[in-house]
XYZ file of C-alpha atoms in Angstrom:
96
model
C 18.112 32.182 33.396
C 17.683 31.092 29.745
C 14.348 30.079 28.299
C 14.239 26.344 27.544
C 13.157 25.246 24.073
C 12.730 22.030 22.144
C 13.196 21.554 18.410
C 11.067 19.160 16.363
C 12.321 18.257 12.885
C 10.092 16.634 10.278
C 12.727 14.532 8.526
C 10.638 13.909 5.420
C 10.002 17.623 4.882
C 13.651 18.410 5.603
C 14.862 15.813 3.099
C 12.500 16.921 0.338
C 13.279 20.632 0.950
C 17.066 20.261 0.751
C 17.332 21.844 -2.684
C 15.402 24.926 -1.545
C 17.754 25.265 1.431
C 20.788 24.844 -0.830
C 19.465 27.483 -3.237
C 18.900 29.935 -0.369
C 22.512 29.501 0.726
C 23.697 30.223 -2.849
C 26.816 28.081 -2.471
C 27.830 25.082 -4.493
C 28.683 22.052 -2.406
C 26.625 23.293 0.554
C 26.019 20.632 3.184
C 23.770 20.682 6.219
C 25.654 20.589 9.519
C 23.125 18.723 11.638
C 25.135 19.249 14.828
C 24.739 23.020 14.458
C 20.967 23.071 13.915
C 20.080 23.437 17.630
C 22.746 26.140 18.058
C 21.500 28.102 15.050
C 17.947 27.935 16.364
C 19.096 29.069 19.824
C 20.876 32.066 18.293
C 17.941 32.965 16.039
C 15.355 32.693 18.845
C 17.570 34.646 21.259
C 17.847 37.421 18.714
C 14.107 37.435 18.001
C 12.960 37.611 21.617
C 16.009 39.379 23.041
C 16.454 36.703 25.728
C 18.903 33.836 26.108
C 17.506 30.526 24.806
C 18.712 27.009 25.582
C 17.599 24.215 23.217
C 17.408 21.349 25.671
C 16.198 18.694 23.247
C 16.103 18.128 19.501
C 13.693 15.534 18.144
C 13.980 14.179 14.613
C 11.065 12.266 13.105
C 11.768 10.076 10.093
C 10.472 7.125 8.147
C 12.033 3.925 6.940
C 10.500 1.959 4.058
C 10.928 -1.662 5.116
C 8.866 -3.466 2.457
C 9.915 -1.502 -0.613
C 11.155 -3.973 -3.250
C 14.920 -3.843 -3.874
C 15.434 -0.980 -1.377
C 18.295 -1.270 1.089
C 17.638 0.932 4.161
C 21.215 0.569 5.497
C 22.265 4.096 4.461
C 19.175 5.596 6.087
C 19.732 3.605 9.284
C 23.339 4.842 9.406
C 22.122 8.430 9.048
C 19.626 7.991 11.893
C 22.362 6.489 14.098
C 24.575 9.492 13.289
C 21.807 11.862 14.397
C 21.420 9.957 17.673
C 25.021 9.232 18.551
C 26.937 12.171 17.080
C 24.341 14.952 17.191
C 22.485 13.965 20.367
C 19.060 14.050 18.702
C 16.139 12.014 19.946
C 15.207 10.051 16.831
C 11.759 8.571 16.229
C 11.499 6.349 13.149
C 8.274 5.047 11.698
C 8.737 1.899 9.644
C 6.457 1.948 6.628
């Protein structure tokens, strides 16, 4: 029976660390495949502890600036909907 695990993603850290992740990959045009994140973590954990792991839930925590002058949050909202609908993440958004 696999060990159950949950993944918690700090969206602000993830966003601001993109360039570091891109540099580690050493590929131009590298893009993050959000759908694969839970699978990659399952594989990595399974390898580390030598036991099958099942990521049963992935939670993404983000922010949305709602009172920032001349800022349109539509693109951010679309991204959060993508994470929920297409990737199956539980998304928690704090409006700032």
